[in-house]
């Protein structure tokens, strides 16, 4: 893992080959973790399948949550940030998760930044944009969604839905969220959101993409965030193979 600059870019990449995860900022800590009581917070799982992962697990208590996030609110839509996560779950029954840019590194014992019950959105974050999977949804497929200044997107849920795209148990999926500068530094960001539910199987591994003009302000200070929450009485184990984040260096 390194934070590097090259021709105007700042990048953070972690293949989880060393322990850089902690509950609070400190020397050598890049990623912050949190978990509800009874869960196992994301931590280094060295040697998994020949390489490291960040592994966490929920217990079987309804709505228990685990989180992993970059420690700094340094990612601004005006600087064209992108995040890509390769992640798998041992069980996808009774599961909810978010992958996106959040206005808070850790939500601790609150709900996920964004949840979907039936066709109703519930946002815990003030500003957030990304991908949502929630088994409580009427159509339990992956969705795109965002909230800005406590105002949830009014985009029709049918347009936010990736029809038929769901996580697959014990298979790695790729989740990518790209924010692009709008018409000015503070204008709403363009959101490009991509999903490959299984990046190993032909056919299943198809890429699904959506593009929106969001309402997220270009100068919103955000951080890449992954949250996993249990629904009902099913425990879940999550493995994050890698996280890659990049953005343009600020011009001023």
CSV table of C-alpha atoms in Angstrom, one decimal:
chain,number,residue,atom,x,y,z
A,1,UNK,CA,0.0,0.0,0.0
A,2,UNK,CA,1.2,3.5,-0.8
A,3,UNK,CA,-0.1,7.0,-1.2
A,4,UNK,CA,1.7,8.2,-4.3
A,5,UNK,CA,1.5,11.1,-6.8
A,6,UNK,CA,2.1,10.8,-10.5
A,7,UNK,CA,1.3,13.4,-13.1
A,8,UNK,CA,-1.4,15.1,-11.1
A,9,UNK,CA,-2.9,12.0,-9.4
A,10,UNK,CA,-3.2,10.8,-5.8
A,11,UNK,CA,-3.8,7.1,-5.3
A,12,UNK,CA,-4.4,4.7,-2.5
A,13,UNK,CA,-4.1,1.0,-3.2
A,14,UNK,CA,-4.3,-1.8,-0.7
A,15,UNK,CA,-4.0,-5.5,-1.5
A,16,UNK,CA,-4.0,-6.2,2.3
A,17,UNK,CA,-0.6,-7.7,2.5
A,18,UNK,CA,0.2,-6.0,5.8
A,19,UNK,CA,-1.8,-4.8,8.7
A,20,UNK,CA,-2.9,-1.1,8.2
A,21,UNK,CA,-6.4,-1.4,9.7
A,22,UNK,CA,-7.3,0.1,13.1
A,23,UNK,CA,-10.2,1.6,15.1
A,24,UNK,CA,-8.6,5.1,15.1
A,25,UNK,CA,-6.1,7.1,13.2
A,26,UNK,CA,-2.5,6.5,14.0
A,27,UNK,CA,1.0,5.8,12.5
A,28,UNK,CA,0.6,3.2,9.8
A,29,UNK,CA,-3.2,3.1,10.0
A,30,UNK,CA,-4.8,3.7,6.6
A,31,UNK,CA,-8.2,2.0,7.0
A,32,UNK,CA,-10.6,2.4,9.9
A,33,UNK,CA,-12.9,-0.4,11.1
A,34,UNK,CA,-15.9,-0.6,13.3
A,35,UNK,CA,-18.4,-3.3,14.3
A,36,UNK,CA,-21.5,-3.8,16.4
A,37,UNK,CA,-21.2,-6.0,19.5
A,38,UNK,CA,-20.8,-9.6,18.6
A,39,UNK,CA,-19.4,-9.0,15.2
A,40,UNK,CA,-15.9,-9.5,14.0
A,41,UNK,CA,-14.5,-6.2,12.6
A,42,UNK,CA,-12.6,-6.1,9.3
A,43,UNK,CA,-9.0,-7.0,9.9
A,44,UNK,CA,-6.0,-8.4,8.1
A,45,UNK,CA,-6.5,-12.0,7.1
A,46,UNK,CA,-3.0,-12.8,5.9
A,47,UNK,CA,-2.4,-15.8,3.6
A,48,UNK,CA,-6.1,-16.2,2.5
A,49,UNK,CA,-6.0,-18.1,-0.8
A,50,UNK,CA,-2.4,-17.2,-1.3
A,51,UNK,CA,-2.9,-13.5,-0.6
A,52,UNK,CA,-4.2,-11.2,2.1
A,53,UNK,CA,-7.7,-9.9,2.5
A,54,UNK,CA,-9.6,-7.6,4.8
A,55,UNK,CA,-12.0,-10.0,6.5
A,56,UNK,CA,-15.0,-9.2,8.7
A,57,UNK,CA,-18.1,-11.0,9.9
A,58,UNK,CA,-21.5,-10.2,11.2
A,59,UNK,CA,-23.2,-12.3,13.9
A,60,UNK,CA,-26.8,-13.5,13.5
A,61,UNK,CA,-28.3,-10.5,15.2
A,62,UNK,CA,-30.6,-8.4,13.0
A,63,UNK,CA,-29.1,-5.2,11.7
A,64,UNK,CA,-25.6,-5.7,13.1
A,65,UNK,CA,-23.0,-3.9,11.0
A,66,UNK,CA,-19.3,-4.0,10.1
A,67,UNK,CA,-17.5,-1.1,8.3
A,68,UNK,CA,-14.2,-0.3,6.6
A,69,UNK,CA,-13.3,3.2,5.4
A,70,UNK,CA,-10.3,5.3,4.5
A,71,UNK,CA,-9.3,7.5,7.4
A,72,UNK,CA,-9.4,10.9,5.7
A,73,UNK,CA,-12.2,12.9,4.2
A,74,UNK,CA,-10.0,14.0,1.3
A,75,UNK,CA,-11.9,12.8,-1.7
A,76,UNK,CA,-13.9,15.5,-3.5
A,77,UNK,CA,-16.1,15.0,-6.5
A,78,UNK,CA,-14.6,18.1,-8.2
A,79,UNK,CA,-11.3,16.1,-8.3
A,80,UNK,CA,-12.8,13.1,-10.2
A,81,UNK,CA,-12.4,10.4,-7.5
A,82,UNK,CA,-12.9,6.7,-8.2
A,83,UNK,CA,-13.0,3.7,-6.0
A,84,UNK,CA,-12.9,0.0,-6.9
A,85,UNK,CA,-13.5,-2.8,-4.5
A,86,UNK,CA,-13.2,-6.6,-5.1
A,87,UNK,CA,-15.3,-8.3,-2.4
A,88,UNK,CA,-17.1,-11.6,-1.7
A,89,UNK,CA,-19.5,-13.0,0.8
A,90,UNK,CA,-19.7,-16.6,2.0
A,91,UNK,CA,-23.5,-16.2,2.3
A,92,UNK,CA,-25.7,-13.7,0.5
A,93,UNK,CA,-29.0,-14.7,2.2
A,94,UNK,CA,-30.4,-11.9,4.5
A,95,UNK,CA,-27.7,-9.5,3.5
A,96,UNK,CA,-27.3,-5.7,3.0
A,97,UNK,CA,-24.2,-3.7,2.0
A,98,UNK,CA,-23.0,-0.4,0.7
A,99,UNK,CA,-20.0,0.5,-1.4
A,100,UNK,CA,-19.5,4.2,-2.0
A,101,UNK,CA,-18.2,7.6,-0.9
A,102,UNK,CA,-19.5,8.7,2.5
A,103,UNK,CA,-19.4,11.9,4.5
A,104,UNK,CA,-18.2,10.0,7.6
A,105,UNK,CA,-15.4,7.5,7.9
A,106,UNK,CA,-17.5,5.3,10.3
A,107,UNK,CA,-21.2,5.3,11.2
A,108,UNK,CA,-20.5,3.0,14.2
A,109,UNK,CA,-23.7,1.5,15.6
A,110,UNK,CA,-26.0,3.4,13.3
A,111,UNK,CA,-27.6,1.9,10.2
A,112,UNK,CA,-25.8,1.7,6.8
A,113,UNK,CA,-25.4,5.0,5.1
A,114,UNK,CA,-28.1,4.0,2.7
A,115,UNK,CA,-30.8,1.3,3.1
A,116,UNK,CA,-33.7,0.2,1.0
A,117,UNK,CA,-36.9,-1.4,2.5
A,118,UNK,CA,-39.6,-2.2,0.0
A,119,UNK,CA,-39.3,0.8,-2.4
A,120,UNK,CA,-38.5,3.3,0.4
A,121,UNK,CA,-35.0,4.7,0.9
A,122,UNK,CA,-33.6,5.5,4.3
A,123,UNK,CA,-30.4,7.5,4.5
A,124,UNK,CA,-28.3,7.7,7.6
A,125,UNK,CA,-25.6,9.8,5.9
A,126,UNK,CA,-25.9,13.5,5.2
A,127,UNK,CA,-24.0,13.0,1.9
A,128,UNK,CA,-23.3,9.7,0.3
A,129,UNK,CA,-23.2,8.2,-3.2
A,130,UNK,CA,-22.6,4.6,-4.4
A,131,UNK,CA,-24.0,1.1,-4.7
A,132,UNK,CA,-26.6,-0.5,-2.5
A,133,UNK,CA,-27.7,-4.1,-2.0
A,134,UNK,CA,-30.5,-4.8,0.5
A,135,UNK,CA,-32.5,-8.0,0.8
A,136,UNK,CA,-35.3,-5.9,2.3
A,137,UNK,CA,-36.0,-4.3,-1.0
A,138,UNK,CA,-39.0,-5.2,-3.1
A,139,UNK,CA,-36.7,-6.1,-5.9
A,140,UNK,CA,-33.5,-7.3,-4.1
A,141,UNK,CA,-31.1,-6.3,-6.8
A,142,UNK,CA,-28.1,-3.9,-6.6
A,143,UNK,CA,-29.2,-0.3,-6.9
A,144,UNK,CA,-27.4,3.0,-7.4
A,145,UNK,CA,-28.3,5.8,-5.0
A,146,UNK,CA,-27.1,9.1,-3.4
A,147,UNK,CA,-28.0,11.7,-0.8
A,148,UNK,CA,-26.8,15.3,-0.6
A,149,UNK,CA,-27.3,17.7,2.3
A,150,UNK,CA,-29.9,15.2,3.7
A,151,UNK,CA,-31.8,15.2,0.5
A,152,UNK,CA,-32.3,11.8,-1.0
A,153,UNK,CA,-32.3,11.4,-4.8
A,154,UNK,CA,-35.7,11.6,-6.3
A,155,UNK,CA,-34.7,9.4,-9.3
A,156,UNK,CA,-37.2,6.7,-10.1
A,157,UNK,CA,-36.3,3.5,-8.3
A,158,UNK,CA,-36.7,1.5,-11.6
A,159,UNK,CA,-33.9,3.7,-13.1
A,160,UNK,CA,-31.6,3.1,-10.1
A,161,UNK,CA,-32.1,-0.7,-10.2
A,162,UNK,CA,-29.5,-3.0,-11.8
A,163,UNK,CA,-32.2,-5.6,-12.8
A,164,UNK,CA,-31.1,-9.1,-12.1
A,165,UNK,CA,-27.7,-8.1,-10.7
A,166,UNK,CA,-27.0,-9.6,-7.3
A,167,UNK,CA,-24.0,-10.7,-5.3
A,168,UNK,CA,-23.1,-14.4,-5.7
A,169,UNK,CA,-22.1,-16.4,-2.7
A,170,UNK,CA,-18.4,-17.3,-2.4
A,171,UNK,CA,-17.6,-15.4,-5.7
A,172,UNK,CA,-15.7,-12.2,-6.0
A,173,UNK,CA,-17.6,-9.2,-7.4
A,174,UNK,CA,-16.2,-5.9,-8.6
A,175,UNK,CA,-17.9,-2.7,-7.4
A,176,UNK,CA,-16.7,0.6,-8.9
A,177,UNK,CA,-17.9,4.1,-8.1
A,178,UNK,CA,-16.6,7.1,-10.2
A,179,UNK,CA,-17.5,10.7,-9.5
A,180,UNK,CA,-16.8,13.3,-12.2
A,181,UNK,CA,-16.6,17.0,-11.9
A,182,UNK,CA,-19.8,18.8,-13.1
A,183,UNK,CA,-20.1,22.1,-14.9
A,184,UNK,CA,-18.1,23.8,-12.1
A,185,UNK,CA,-16.1,22.9,-9.0
A,186,UNK,CA,-19.2,23.0,-6.8
A,187,UNK,CA,-21.8,21.8,-9.3
A,188,UNK,CA,-23.4,18.4,-8.8
A,189,UNK,CA,-21.1,15.5,-9.7
A,190,UNK,CA,-21.6,13.0,-12.5
A,191,UNK,CA,-21.8,9.5,-11.0
A,192,UNK,CA,-20.7,6.5,-13.0
A,193,UNK,CA,-21.4,3.2,-11.1
A,194,UNK,CA,-20.3,-0.2,-12.3
A,195,UNK,CA,-20.9,-3.8,-11.1
A,196,UNK,CA,-19.5,-7.2,-12.1
A,197,UNK,CA,-21.3,-9.6,-9.8
A,198,UNK,CA,-18.8,-12.4,-10.5
A,199,UNK,CA,-15.5,-11.5,-12.1
A,200,UNK,CA,-14.5,-15.2,-12.7
A,201,UNK,CA,-17.4,-16.7,-14.5
A,202,UNK,CA,-18.1,-16.0,-18.2
A,203,UNK,CA,-21.6,-14.7,-18.7
A,204,UNK,CA,-22.2,-14.2,-15.0
A,205,UNK,CA,-19.2,-11.8,-15.1
A,206,UNK,CA,-21.0,-9.3,-17.3
A,207,UNK,CA,-20.4,-5.6,-16.6
A,208,UNK,CA,-23.5,-3.5,-15.6
A,209,UNK,CA,-23.1,0.3,-15.6
A,210,UNK,CA,-25.2,3.3,-14.9
A,211,UNK,CA,-24.6,7.0,-15.3
A,212,UNK,CA,-26.4,9.8,-13.5
A,213,UNK,CA,-26.1,13.5,-12.8
A,214,UNK,CA,-26.3,13.3,-9.0
A,215,UNK,CA,-27.1,16.1,-6.6
A,216,UNK,CA,-23.8,15.6,-4.6
A,217,UNK,CA,-21.9,18.9,-4.3
A,218,UNK,CA,-18.6,19.0,-6.1
A,219,UNK,CA,-16.9,20.3,-2.9
A,220,UNK,CA,-18.3,17.6,-0.6
A,221,UNK,CA,-15.5,16.1,1.6
A,222,UNK,CA,-16.0,12.3,1.3
A,223,UNK,CA,-14.2,9.0,2.0
A,224,UNK,CA,-14.4,5.6,0.4
A,225,UNK,CA,-16.6,3.4,2.7
A,226,UNK,CA,-17.8,-0.2,2.7
A,227,UNK,CA,-20.5,-1.3,5.1
A,228,UNK,CA,-22.1,-4.7,5.6
A,229,UNK,CA,-25.2,-5.4,7.6
A,230,UNK,CA,-27.0,-8.5,8.6
A,231,UNK,CA,-30.7,-8.9,8.0
A,232,UNK,CA,-32.6,-11.4,10.2
A,233,UNK,CA,-30.8,-14.4,11.7
A,234,UNK,CA,-28.0,-15.1,9.2
A,235,UNK,CA,-24.3,-14.5,9.9
A,236,UNK,CA,-22.1,-13.3,7.0
A,237,UNK,CA,-18.4,-13.3,6.4
A,238,UNK,CA,-17.0,-10.7,4.0
A,239,UNK,CA,-13.6,-10.7,2.3
A,240,UNK,CA,-12.2,-7.6,0.6
A,241,UNK,CA,-9.5,-8.6,-1.8
A,242,UNK,CA,-8.4,-5.1,-2.6
A,243,UNK,CA,-9.4,-1.4,-2.6
A,244,UNK,CA,-8.2,1.1,-5.1
A,245,UNK,CA,-9.0,4.8,-4.9
A,246,UNK,CA,-7.7,7.7,-7.0
A,247,UNK,CA,-8.4,11.3,-7.8
A,248,UNK,CA,-6.8,14.3,-9.5
A,249,UNK,CA,-4.6,16.4,-7.3
A,250,UNK,CA,-6.3,19.7,-6.2
A,251,UNK,CA,-5.5,22.6,-8.5
A,252,UNK,CA,-5.7,25.1,-5.6
